Amino acid sequence: LGSASLLRVLLVVVPIPLGALGAWRLFARSGSERAPVAAAFLYAASPLPYNAIAGGSVQALILYASLPWVVAHVMSMMNTYVIGIPRARNGAVISLMTILAFVIAFSPFAASAVIVIVIGFVVGSFLAGDMRGVPALLVGTALALAGAVLLNLPFLSELQSWEMVAGAQGSGATDVPLTTLLTLSTGPIGSSVLGWAIFAPAFVPLLSGAGERFTWAMRIWGTMLLTWAAAWASVRGWFPIGLPVLEVLLAPIALGFAVLGGLATMVLDVDLVGARARRLAPAVVGAIGLGLALFPLLAGSFTGRWELARVDLATTYGAIDAPSEDGTYRVLWIGEAHVLGASSISTANDLAW
């Protein structure tokens, strides 16, 4: 069990089913038998984790796997059990602090993702006209985050630069189009054309939902819009500091689409029972969109590698680590910015040196 190869295999294999299980558990007590399946299916079908695998982003994979479990405890603080994990608020704070402490140890940017999610919930609650549970949400999340940071303080205090938090890439101004961010097609997996189809089921709870289902749809959309805004500001270079790779920044979007898909299934089971054809139209369009969104994922699954490199950096750069004669070589690093092992300068064609 002391093999580093085993750890690499687990980091690739475990996050996707673990994240899908967390998405399923969000709807386990929703009263709908199909909602947990839809949420888990949509989360596992998102191109984001597969692009993280292709780009070698461990932070993104860890955040992808843990985010449904984190969000479940955040939801429970609002004392609403349409989705989420029913439990007492004090227990939710302790559980959230424990999970965050573990995740922050491997992906420090997870704390920022939780803050964005909470702000999105507050904005969505305001727009939906339902502010119940918001004070408890703010207080509970603040306590959990503070506790998680304190538990990781010895580790965090040793970080010598922001690049150790955000990664070596340092998201500066790039030419990443907005369509790439909206469709999560940030790598070789996914399509900026068919990726739009996932929006069809995401709009169903807004157009046909009622009560708590509509309120939660507004909260999720609030989180997604804030996340897209942060990612767009990052690629345009509007932040004074570099941010992690796009797969890390957009992880809440992947979960948001999954939750909205689960809510759409609940709308079909509850709000549209016996509805006329005109009210069923959004649901039919959503189902067709879901099917179209899966084609890019199926196309990328044929090789079984998800564009993962066949050798690691230790093998590739072994000669550099042990040169035959000291001082007999110089190295020019050229490649995609998120793969290079140091801060880089971007050039044309998505390359950097």
mmCIF file of C-alpha atoms in Angstrom:
data_model
loop_
_atom_site.group_PDB
_atom_site.id
_atom_site.type_symbol
_atom_site.label_atom_id
_atom_site.label_comp_id
_atom_site.label_asym_id
_atom_site.label_seq_id
_atom_site.Cartn_x
_atom_site.Cartn_y
_atom_site.Cartn_z
ATOM 1 C CA LEU A 1 0.000 0.000 0.000
ATOM 2 C CA GLY A 2 3.009 2.300 0.029
ATOM 3 C CA SER A 3 3.020 2.633 -3.758
ATOM 4 C CA ALA A 4 2.547 6.088 -5.244
ATOM 5 C CA SER A 5 1.081 4.410 -8.339
ATOM 6 C CA LEU A 6 -1.842 3.129 -6.257
ATOM 7 C CA LEU A 7 -2.504 6.639 -4.996
ATOM 8 C CA ARG A 8 -2.548 7.994 -8.557
ATOM 9 C CA VAL A 9 -4.988 5.283 -9.624
ATOM 10 C CA LEU A 10 -7.293 6.033 -6.683
ATOM 11 C CA LEU A 11 -7.209 9.780 -7.422
ATOM 12 C CA VAL A 12 -8.419 9.040 -10.951
ATOM 13 C CA VAL A 13 -10.910 6.239 -10.257
ATOM 14 C CA VAL A 14 -12.559 7.210 -6.954
ATOM 15 C CA PRO A 15 -13.668 10.887 -7.361
ATOM 16 C CA ILE A 16 -16.266 10.335 -10.098
ATOM 17 C CA PRO A 17 -18.295 7.564 -8.378
ATOM 18 C CA LEU A 18 -17.870 9.283 -5.002
ATOM 19 C CA GLY A 19 -19.207 12.551 -6.409
ATOM 20 C CA ALA A 20 -22.094 10.758 -8.141
ATOM 21 C CA LEU A 21 -22.979 9.026 -4.871
ATOM 22 C CA GLY A 22 -23.043 12.390 -3.113
ATOM 23 C CA ALA A 23 -25.326 13.835 -5.814
ATOM 24 C CA TRP A 24 -27.649 10.837 -5.444
ATOM 25 C CA ARG A 25 -27.769 11.298 -1.668
ATOM 26 C CA LEU A 26 -28.858 14.923 -2.066
ATOM 27 C CA PHE A 27 -32.227 13.650 -3.328
ATOM 28 C CA ALA A 28 -32.416 10.397 -1.379
ATOM 29 C CA ARG A 29 -35.236 11.762 0.824
ATOM 30 C CA SER A 30 -36.901 13.980 -1.743
ATOM 31 C CA GLY A 31 -39.893 11.684 -2.164
ATOM 32 C CA SER A 32 -39.065 11.101 -5.830
ATOM 33 C CA GLU A 33 -37.578 7.795 -6.908
ATOM 34 C CA ARG A 34 -36.204 9.210 -10.149
ATOM 35 C CA ALA A 35 -34.660 12.441 -8.837
ATOM 36 C CA PRO A 36 -31.621 10.795 -7.133
ATOM 37 C CA VAL A 37 -30.881 8.814 -10.291
ATOM 38 C CA ALA A 38 -31.149 11.897 -12.505
ATOM 39 C CA ALA A 39 -28.867 13.962 -10.244
ATOM 40 C CA ALA A 40 -26.228 11.233 -9.973
ATOM 41 C CA PHE A 41 -26.370 10.555 -13.699
ATOM 42 C CA LEU A 42 -25.993 14.214 -14.651
ATOM 43 C CA TYR A 43 -23.128 14.751 -12.216
ATOM 44 C CA ALA A 44 -21.222 11.718 -13.476
ATOM 45 C CA ALA A 45 -21.921 12.758 -17.092
ATOM 46 C CA SER A 46 -20.474 16.251 -16.659
ATOM 47 C CA PRO A 47 -17.349 16.789 -18.804
ATOM 48 C CA LEU A 48 -15.621 18.618 -15.937
ATOM 49 C CA PRO A 49 -14.039 15.641 -14.064
ATOM 50 C CA TYR A 50 -12.863 14.038 -17.298
ATOM 51 C CA ASN A 51 -11.193 17.252 -18.413
ATOM 52 C CA ALA A 52 -9.627 17.432 -14.949
ATOM 53 C CA ILE A 53 -8.233 13.946 -15.522
ATOM 54 C CA ALA A 54 -6.902 14.948 -18.948
ATOM 55 C CA GLY A 55 -5.245 18.033 -17.462
ATOM 56 C CA GLY A 56 -3.937 16.259 -14.356
ATOM 57 C CA SER A 57 -5.776 18.590 -11.939
ATOM 58 C CA VAL A 58 -5.932 16.757 -8.622
ATOM 59 C CA GLN A 59 -7.491 19.788 -6.903
ATOM 60 C CA ALA A 60 -10.405 19.711 -9.338
ATOM 61 C CA LEU A 61 -10.995 15.990 -8.837
ATOM 62 C CA ILE A 62 -10.969 16.313 -5.045
ATOM 63 C CA LEU A 63 -13.331 19.287 -5.158
ATOM 64 C CA TYR A 64 -15.623 17.472 -7.596
ATOM 65 C CA ALA A 65 -15.828 14.433 -5.323
ATOM 66 C CA SER A 66 -16.412 16.373 -2.106
ATOM 67 C CA LEU A 67 -18.684 19.209 -3.257
ATOM 68 C CA PRO A 68 -22.010 17.276 -3.132
ATOM 69 C CA TRP A 69 -21.291 16.201 0.447
ATOM 70 C CA VAL A 70 -20.326 19.737 1.439
ATOM 71 C CA VAL A 71 -23.409 21.267 -0.188
ATOM 72 C CA ALA A 72 -25.677 18.690 1.471
ATOM 73 C CA HIS A 73 -24.611 19.919 4.916
ATOM 74 C CA VAL A 74 -24.865 23.560 3.825
ATOM 75 C CA MET A 75 -28.445 22.912 2.693
ATOM 76 C CA SER A 76 -29.377 21.240 5.969
ATOM 77 C CA MET A 77 -28.549 24.431 7.870
ATOM 78 C CA MET A 78 -31.500 26.120 6.186
ATOM 79 C CA ASN A 79 -33.858 23.630 7.878
ATOM 80 C CA THR A 80 -35.487 22.658 4.604
ATOM 81 C CA TYR A 81 -35.515 19.014 3.603
ATOM 82 C CA VAL A 82 -36.803 19.117 0.039
ATOM 83 C CA ILE A 83 -33.228 18.229 -0.896
ATOM 84 C CA GLY A 84 -30.179 17.749 1.282
ATOM 85 C CA ILE A 85 -29.496 15.702 4.412
ATOM 86 C CA PRO A 86 -31.990 16.110 7.270
ATOM 87 C CA ARG A 87 -30.123 16.673 10.510
ATOM 88 C CA ALA A 88 -29.877 19.132 13.390
ATOM 89 C CA ARG A 89 -28.081 22.392 12.652
ATOM 90 C CA ASN A 90 -25.436 21.849 15.327
ATOM 91 C CA GLY A 91 -24.627 18.461 13.873
ATOM 92 C CA ALA A 92 -24.544 19.948 10.372
ATOM 93 C CA VAL A 93 -21.990 22.569 11.474
ATOM 94 C CA ILE A 94 -19.704 19.939 13.014
ATOM 95 C CA SER A 95 -20.025 17.619 10.007
ATOM 96 C CA LEU A 96 -19.382 20.458 7.562
ATOM 97 C CA MET A 97 -16.334 21.583 9.537
ATOM 98 C CA THR A 98 -14.937 18.034 9.481
ATOM 99 C CA ILE A 99 -15.436 17.583 5.750
ATOM 100 C CA LEU A 100 -14.039 21.018 4.923
ATOM 101 C CA ALA A 101 -10.993 20.447 7.118
ATOM 102 C CA PHE A 102 -10.167 17.328 5.117
ATOM 103 C CA VAL A 103 -10.859 18.895 1.708
ATOM 104 C CA ILE A 104 -8.973 22.142 2.410
ATOM 105 C CA ALA A 105 -5.899 20.093 3.319
ATOM 106 C CA PHE A 106 -5.751 18.882 -0.303
ATOM 107 C CA SER A 107 -7.580 21.696 -2.114
ATOM 108 C CA PRO A 108 -7.332 24.984 -0.172
ATOM 109 C CA PHE A 109 -9.444 26.783 -2.762
ATOM 110 C CA ALA A 110 -12.467 24.765 -1.552
ATOM 111 C CA ALA A 111 -13.062 27.422 1.116
ATOM 112 C CA SER A 112 -13.599 30.051 -1.586
ATOM 113 C CA ALA A 113 -15.976 27.726 -3.455
ATOM 114 C CA VAL A 114 -18.110 27.315 -0.327
ATOM 115 C CA ILE A 115 -18.261 31.091 0.155
ATOM 116 C CA VAL A 116 -19.475 31.555 -3.440
ATOM 117 C CA ILE A 117 -22.108 28.832 -2.960
ATOM 118 C CA VAL A 118 -23.433 30.437 0.215
ATOM 119 C CA ILE A 119 -23.600 33.887 -1.401
ATOM 120 C CA GLY A 120 -25.457 32.339 -4.329
ATOM 121 C CA PHE A 121 -27.961 30.730 -1.955
ATOM 122 C CA VAL A 122 -28.567 34.082 -0.264
ATOM 123 C CA VAL A 123 -29.041 35.903 -3.585
ATOM 124 C CA GLY A 124 -31.350 33.168 -4.887
ATOM 125 C CA SER A 125 -33.404 33.212 -1.675
ATOM 126 C CA PHE A 126 -33.844 36.966 -1.992
ATOM 127 C CA LEU A 127 -34.946 36.758 -5.622
ATOM 128 C CA ALA A 128 -37.358 33.929 -4.792
ATOM 129 C CA GLY A 129 -38.812 35.930 -1.902
ATOM 130 C CA ASP A 130 -37.996 33.280 0.697
ATOM 131 C CA MET A 131 -35.292 34.289 3.198
ATOM 132 C CA ARG A 132 -36.110 31.572 5.720
ATOM 133 C CA GLY A 133 -33.007 29.895 7.078
ATOM 134 C CA VAL A 134 -30.596 32.462 5.639
ATOM 135 C CA PRO A 135 -29.320 33.760 9.043
ATOM 136 C CA ALA A 136 -28.689 30.195 10.227
ATOM 137 C CA LEU A 137 -26.952 29.450 6.920
ATOM 138 C CA LEU A 138 -24.571 32.405 7.259
ATOM 139 C CA VAL A 139 -23.733 31.758 10.918
ATOM 140 C CA GLY A 140 -23.348 27.993 10.542
ATOM 141 C CA THR A 141 -21.173 28.183 7.447
ATOM 142 C CA ALA A 142 -18.957 30.864 8.991
ATOM 143 C CA LEU A 143 -18.394 28.708 12.081
ATOM 144 C CA ALA A 144 -17.654 25.621 10.001
ATOM 145 C CA LEU A 145 -15.203 27.479 7.754
ATOM 146 C CA ALA A 146 -13.446 29.075 10.716
ATOM 147 C CA GLY A 147 -13.082 25.696 12.415
ATOM 148 C CA ALA A 148 -11.783 24.042 9.244
ATOM 149 C CA VAL A 149 -9.197 26.780 8.693
ATOM 150 C CA LEU A 150 -8.052 26.548 12.322
ATOM 151 C CA LEU A 151 -7.604 22.797 12.006
ATOM 152 C CA ASN A 152 -5.442 23.355 8.917
ATOM 153 C CA LEU A 153 -3.600 26.375 10.295
ATOM 154 C CA PRO A 154 -0.230 24.586 10.736
ATOM 155 C CA PHE A 155 -0.385 23.545 7.081
ATOM 156 C CA LEU A 156 -1.739 26.824 5.727
ATOM 157 C CA SER A 157 0.849 28.880 7.614
ATOM 158 C CA GLU A 158 3.625 27.101 5.704
ATOM 159 C CA LEU A 159 2.314 28.132 2.292
ATOM 160 C CA GLN A 160 4.907 30.561 0.961
ATOM 161 C CA SER A 161 2.992 31.981 -1.999
ATOM 162 C CA TRP A 162 -0.492 32.244 -3.452
ATOM 163 C CA GLU A 163 0.591 29.923 -6.295
ATOM 164 C CA MET A 164 0.730 27.097 -3.759
ATOM 165 C CA VAL A 165 -3.002 27.601 -3.230
ATOM 166 C CA ALA A 166 -4.124 28.349 -6.772
ATOM 167 C CA GLY A 167 -1.590 26.149 -8.544
ATOM 168 C CA ALA A 168 1.321 27.013 -10.769
ATOM 169 C CA GLN A 169 -0.834 28.146 -13.672
ATOM 170 C CA GLY A 170 -1.987 31.447 -12.192
ATOM 171 C CA SER A 171 -5.054 32.192 -14.315
ATOM 172 C CA GLY A 172 -4.118 35.359 -16.142
ATOM 173 C CA ALA A 173 -5.832 36.943 -19.116
ATOM 174 C CA THR A 174 -6.521 34.299 -21.798
ATOM 175 C CA ASP A 175 -8.662 33.983 -24.894
ATOM 176 C CA VAL A 176 -11.027 31.366 -23.419
ATOM 177 C CA PRO A 177 -14.465 32.142 -24.921
ATOM 178 C CA LEU A 178 -17.529 32.536 -22.751
ATOM 179 C CA THR A 179 -19.186 29.553 -24.457
ATOM 180 C CA THR A 180 -16.430 27.307 -23.098
ATOM 181 C CA LEU A 181 -17.241 28.375 -19.546
ATOM 182 C CA LEU A 182 -20.987 28.031 -20.002
ATOM 183 C CA THR A 183 -20.822 24.528 -21.464
ATOM 184 C CA LEU A 184 -17.930 23.282 -19.252
ATOM 185 C CA SER A 185 -16.017 22.259 -22.394
ATOM 186 C CA THR A 186 -12.672 23.354 -20.964
ATOM 187 C CA GLY A 187 -10.682 20.445 -22.369
ATOM 188 C CA PRO A 188 -10.766 17.623 -24.910
ATOM 189 C CA ILE A 189 -14.015 16.206 -23.472
ATOM 190 C CA GLY A 190 -17.250 18.051 -24.175
ATOM 191 C CA SER A 191 -18.675 20.202 -26.947
ATOM 192 C CA SER A 192 -19.330 23.917 -27.043
ATOM 193 C CA VAL A 193 -22.246 23.149 -29.412
ATOM 194 C CA LEU A 194 -24.025 20.140 -27.903
ATOM 195 C CA GLY A 195 -23.053 21.347 -24.422
ATOM 196 C CA TRP A 196 -25.860 23.901 -24.612
ATOM 197 C CA ALA A 197 -28.370 21.051 -24.423
ATOM 198 C CA ILE A 198 -27.787 20.669 -20.681
ATOM 199 C CA PHE A 199 -29.485 24.034 -20.168
ATOM 200 C CA ALA A 200 -32.829 22.556 -21.241
ATOM 201 C CA PRO A 201 -33.459 20.464 -18.086
ATOM 202 C CA ALA A 202 -31.859 23.218 -15.982
ATOM 203 C CA PHE A 203 -34.645 25.640 -16.922
ATOM 204 C CA VAL A 204 -37.506 23.236 -16.152
ATOM 205 C CA PRO A 205 -37.687 23.988 -12.376
ATOM 206 C CA LEU A 206 -37.734 27.727 -13.109
ATOM 207 C CA LEU A 207 -40.462 27.510 -15.735
ATOM 208 C CA SER A 208 -42.696 24.806 -14.257
ATOM 209 C CA GLY A 209 -41.627 24.371 -10.618
ATOM 210 C CA ALA A 210 -43.558 25.586 -7.580
ATOM 211 C CA GLY A 211 -42.923 26.054 -3.864
ATOM 212 C CA GLU A 212 -39.607 24.827 -2.490
ATOM 213 C CA ARG A 213 -38.615 23.347 -5.841
ATOM 214 C CA PHE A 214 -38.747 26.768 -7.475
ATOM 215 C CA THR A 215 -36.966 28.367 -4.499
ATOM 216 C CA TRP A 216 -34.108 25.877 -4.619
ATOM 217 C CA ALA A 217 -33.841 26.311 -8.377
ATOM 218 C CA MET A 218 -33.358 30.044 -7.811
ATOM 219 C CA ARG A 219 -30.684 29.371 -5.181
ATOM 220 C CA ILE A 220 -28.789 27.017 -7.465
ATOM 221 C CA TRP A 221 -29.007 29.438 -10.390
ATOM 222 C CA GLY A 222 -27.735 32.208 -8.115
ATOM 223 C CA THR A 223 -24.668 30.107 -7.278
ATOM 224 C CA MET A 224 -24.053 29.191 -10.908
ATOM 225 C CA LEU A 225 -24.266 32.770 -12.151
ATOM 226 C CA LEU A 226 -21.812 33.954 -9.492
ATOM 227 C CA THR A 227 -19.420 31.125 -10.357
ATOM 228 C CA TRP A 228 -19.564 31.928 -14.067
ATOM 229 C CA ALA A 229 -18.927 35.589 -13.300
ATOM 230 C CA ALA A 230 -15.853 34.714 -11.214
ATOM 231 C CA ALA A 231 -14.511 32.362 -13.910
ATOM 232 C CA TRP A 232 -15.067 34.972 -16.645
ATOM 233 C CA ALA A 233 -13.314 37.636 -14.570
ATOM 234 C CA SER A 234 -10.427 35.207 -14.068
ATOM 235 C CA VAL A 235 -9.888 34.428 -17.749
ATOM 236 C CA ARG A 236 -10.130 38.125 -18.595
ATOM 237 C CA GLY A 237 -7.397 38.919 -16.061
ATOM 238 C CA TRP A 238 -9.570 41.169 -13.905
ATOM 239 C CA PHE A 239 -8.389 39.666 -10.628
ATOM 240 C CA PRO A 240 -5.150 40.958 -9.092
ATOM 241 C CA ILE A 241 -4.170 37.386 -8.218
ATOM 242 C CA GLY A 242 -4.164 34.179 -10.219
ATOM 243 C CA LEU A 243 -6.952 31.669 -9.706
ATOM 244 C CA PRO A 244 -6.842 27.872 -10.105
ATOM 245 C CA VAL A 245 -7.495 26.024 -13.342
ATOM 246 C CA LEU A 246 -10.981 26.344 -14.802
ATOM 247 C CA GLU A 247 -11.980 22.840 -13.723
ATOM 248 C CA VAL A 248 -11.564 23.958 -10.096
ATOM 249 C CA LEU A 249 -13.427 27.237 -10.597
ATOM 250 C CA LEU A 250 -16.331 25.596 -12.442
ATOM 251 C CA ALA A 251 -16.894 22.640 -10.088
ATOM 252 C CA PRO A 252 -20.010 24.289 -8.538
ATOM 253 C CA ILE A 253 -21.466 24.609 -12.058
ATOM 254 C CA ALA A 254 -21.252 20.850 -12.643
ATOM 255 C CA LEU A 255 -23.049 20.210 -9.358
ATOM 256 C CA GLY A 256 -25.571 22.950 -10.128
ATOM 257 C CA PHE A 257 -26.607 21.289 -13.395
ATOM 258 C CA ALA A 258 -26.993 17.958 -11.568
ATOM 259 C CA VAL A 259 -29.149 19.463 -8.816
ATOM 260 C CA LEU A 260 -31.313 21.295 -11.353
ATOM 261 C CA GLY A 261 -31.766 18.030 -13.238
ATOM 262 C CA GLY A 262 -32.917 16.345 -10.034
ATOM 263 C CA LEU A 263 -35.294 19.226 -9.346
ATOM 264 C CA ALA A 264 -36.640 18.939 -12.905
ATOM 265 C CA THR A 265 -37.470 15.290 -12.232
ATOM 266 C CA MET A 266 -39.244 16.289 -9.013
ATOM 267 C CA VAL A 267 -41.259 18.851 -10.972
ATOM 268 C CA LEU A 268 -42.374 16.083 -13.334
ATOM 269 C CA ASP A 269 -43.369 13.863 -10.409
ATOM 270 C CA VAL A 270 -45.144 16.561 -8.366
ATOM 271 C CA ASP A 271 -45.969 19.786 -10.186
ATOM 272 C CA LEU A 272 -46.805 18.433 -13.642
ATOM 273 C CA VAL A 273 -48.904 15.411 -12.705
ATOM 274 C CA GLY A 274 -51.952 15.572 -14.935
ATOM 275 C CA ALA A 275 -50.737 18.786 -16.564
ATOM 276 C CA ARG A 276 -51.778 19.815 -20.038
ATOM 277 C CA ALA A 277 -49.476 19.573 -23.028
ATOM 278 C CA ARG A 278 -48.529 23.253 -22.880
ATOM 279 C CA ARG A 279 -47.174 22.871 -19.336
ATOM 280 C CA LEU A 280 -45.420 19.619 -20.222
ATOM 281 C CA ALA A 281 -43.519 21.208 -23.111
ATOM 282 C CA PRO A 282 -40.569 22.473 -20.999
ATOM 283 C CA ALA A 283 -40.138 19.009 -19.494
ATOM 284 C CA VAL A 284 -40.116 17.332 -22.914
ATOM 285 C CA VAL A 285 -37.541 19.811 -24.208
ATOM 286 C CA GLY A 286 -35.480 19.207 -21.060
ATOM 287 C CA ALA A 287 -35.470 15.441 -21.598
ATOM 288 C CA ILE A 288 -34.342 15.849 -25.217
ATOM 289 C CA GLY A 289 -31.616 18.281 -24.128
ATOM 290 C CA LEU A 290 -30.337 15.799 -21.568
ATOM 291 C CA GLY A 291 -29.928 13.149 -24.242
ATOM 292 C CA LEU A 292 -28.081 15.482 -26.610
ATOM 293 C CA ALA A 293 -25.709 16.616 -23.851
ATOM 294 C CA LEU A 294 -24.432 13.056 -23.399
ATOM 295 C CA PHE A 295 -23.066 12.597 -26.935
ATOM 296 C CA PRO A 296 -19.714 14.380 -26.319
ATOM 297 C CA LEU A 297 -19.156 12.323 -23.174
ATOM 298 C CA LEU A 298 -19.817 9.053 -25.020
ATOM 299 C CA ALA A 299 -17.432 10.089 -27.791
ATOM 300 C CA GLY A 300 -14.659 10.708 -25.258
ATOM 301 C CA SER A 301 -15.152 7.371 -23.497
ATOM 302 C CA PHE A 302 -14.119 5.059 -26.335
ATOM 303 C CA THR A 303 -10.405 4.993 -25.499
ATOM 304 C CA GLY A 304 -11.005 4.544 -21.766
ATOM 305 C CA ARG A 305 -8.224 7.004 -20.872
ATOM 306 C CA TRP A 306 -10.126 10.323 -21.054
ATOM 307 C CA GLU A 307 -7.029 11.822 -22.720
ATOM 308 C CA LEU A 308 -4.920 11.058 -19.636
ATOM 309 C CA ALA A 309 -1.170 11.119 -20.349
ATOM 310 C CA ARG A 310 0.439 7.686 -20.608
ATOM 311 C CA VAL A 311 3.524 8.653 -18.585
ATOM 312 C CA ASP A 312 3.964 10.924 -15.578
ATOM 313 C CA LEU A 313 6.310 13.889 -15.206
ATOM 314 C CA ALA A 314 8.802 11.863 -13.179
ATOM 315 C CA THR A 315 9.318 9.560 -16.163
ATOM 316 C CA THR A 316 9.352 12.342 -18.733
ATOM 317 C CA TYR A 317 11.877 14.497 -16.893
ATOM 318 C CA GLY A 318 13.989 11.762 -15.366
ATOM 319 C CA ALA A 319 17.013 12.779 -17.412
ATOM 320 C CA ILE A 320 16.739 16.337 -16.121
ATOM 321 C CA ASP A 321 16.688 15.186 -12.503
ATOM 322 C CA ALA A 322 19.869 13.186 -13.023
ATOM 323 C CA PRO A 323 21.972 14.732 -15.839
ATOM 324 C CA SER A 324 25.119 12.993 -16.965
ATOM 325 C CA GLU A 325 27.209 16.112 -16.386
ATOM 326 C CA ASP A 326 26.310 19.073 -14.227
ATOM 327 C CA GLY A 327 25.678 22.290 -16.117
ATOM 328 C CA THR A 328 25.540 20.675 -19.571
ATOM 329 C CA TYR A 329 21.902 21.516 -20.371
ATOM 330 C CA ARG A 330 19.312 24.254 -20.305
ATOM 331 C CA VAL A 331 15.565 23.601 -20.398
ATOM 332 C CA LEU A 332 12.877 25.577 -22.191
ATOM 333 C CA TRP A 333 9.431 24.601 -20.938
ATOM 334 C CA ILE A 334 6.724 24.820 -23.621
ATOM 335 C CA GLY A 335 3.172 23.525 -23.302
ATOM 336 C CA GLU A 336 -0.310 24.313 -22.061
ATOM 337 C CA ALA A 337 -0.117 26.659 -19.088
ATOM 338 C CA HIS A 338 -1.974 24.383 -16.646
ATOM 339 C CA VAL A 339 0.444 21.507 -17.343
ATOM 340 C CA LEU A 340 3.737 23.367 -16.923
ATOM 341 C CA GLY A 341 5.444 22.959 -13.601
ATOM 342 C CA ALA A 342 5.986 26.683 -12.936
ATOM 343 C CA SER A 343 4.510 30.109 -13.597
ATOM 344 C CA SER A 344 4.508 30.800 -17.321
ATOM 345 C CA ILE A 345 3.998 33.421 -20.035
ATOM 346 C CA SER A 346 1.104 32.767 -22.425
ATOM 347 C CA THR A 347 1.595 32.831 -26.191
ATOM 348 C CA ALA A 348 -0.629 32.062 -29.170
ATOM 349 C CA ASN A 349 -2.472 28.763 -29.736
ATOM 350 C CA ASP A 350 -3.079 28.165 -26.005
ATOM 351 C CA LEU A 351 0.632 27.573 -25.419
ATOM 352 C CA ALA A 352 2.920 29.053 -22.781
ATOM 353 C CA TRP A 353 6.636 28.985 -21.951
#
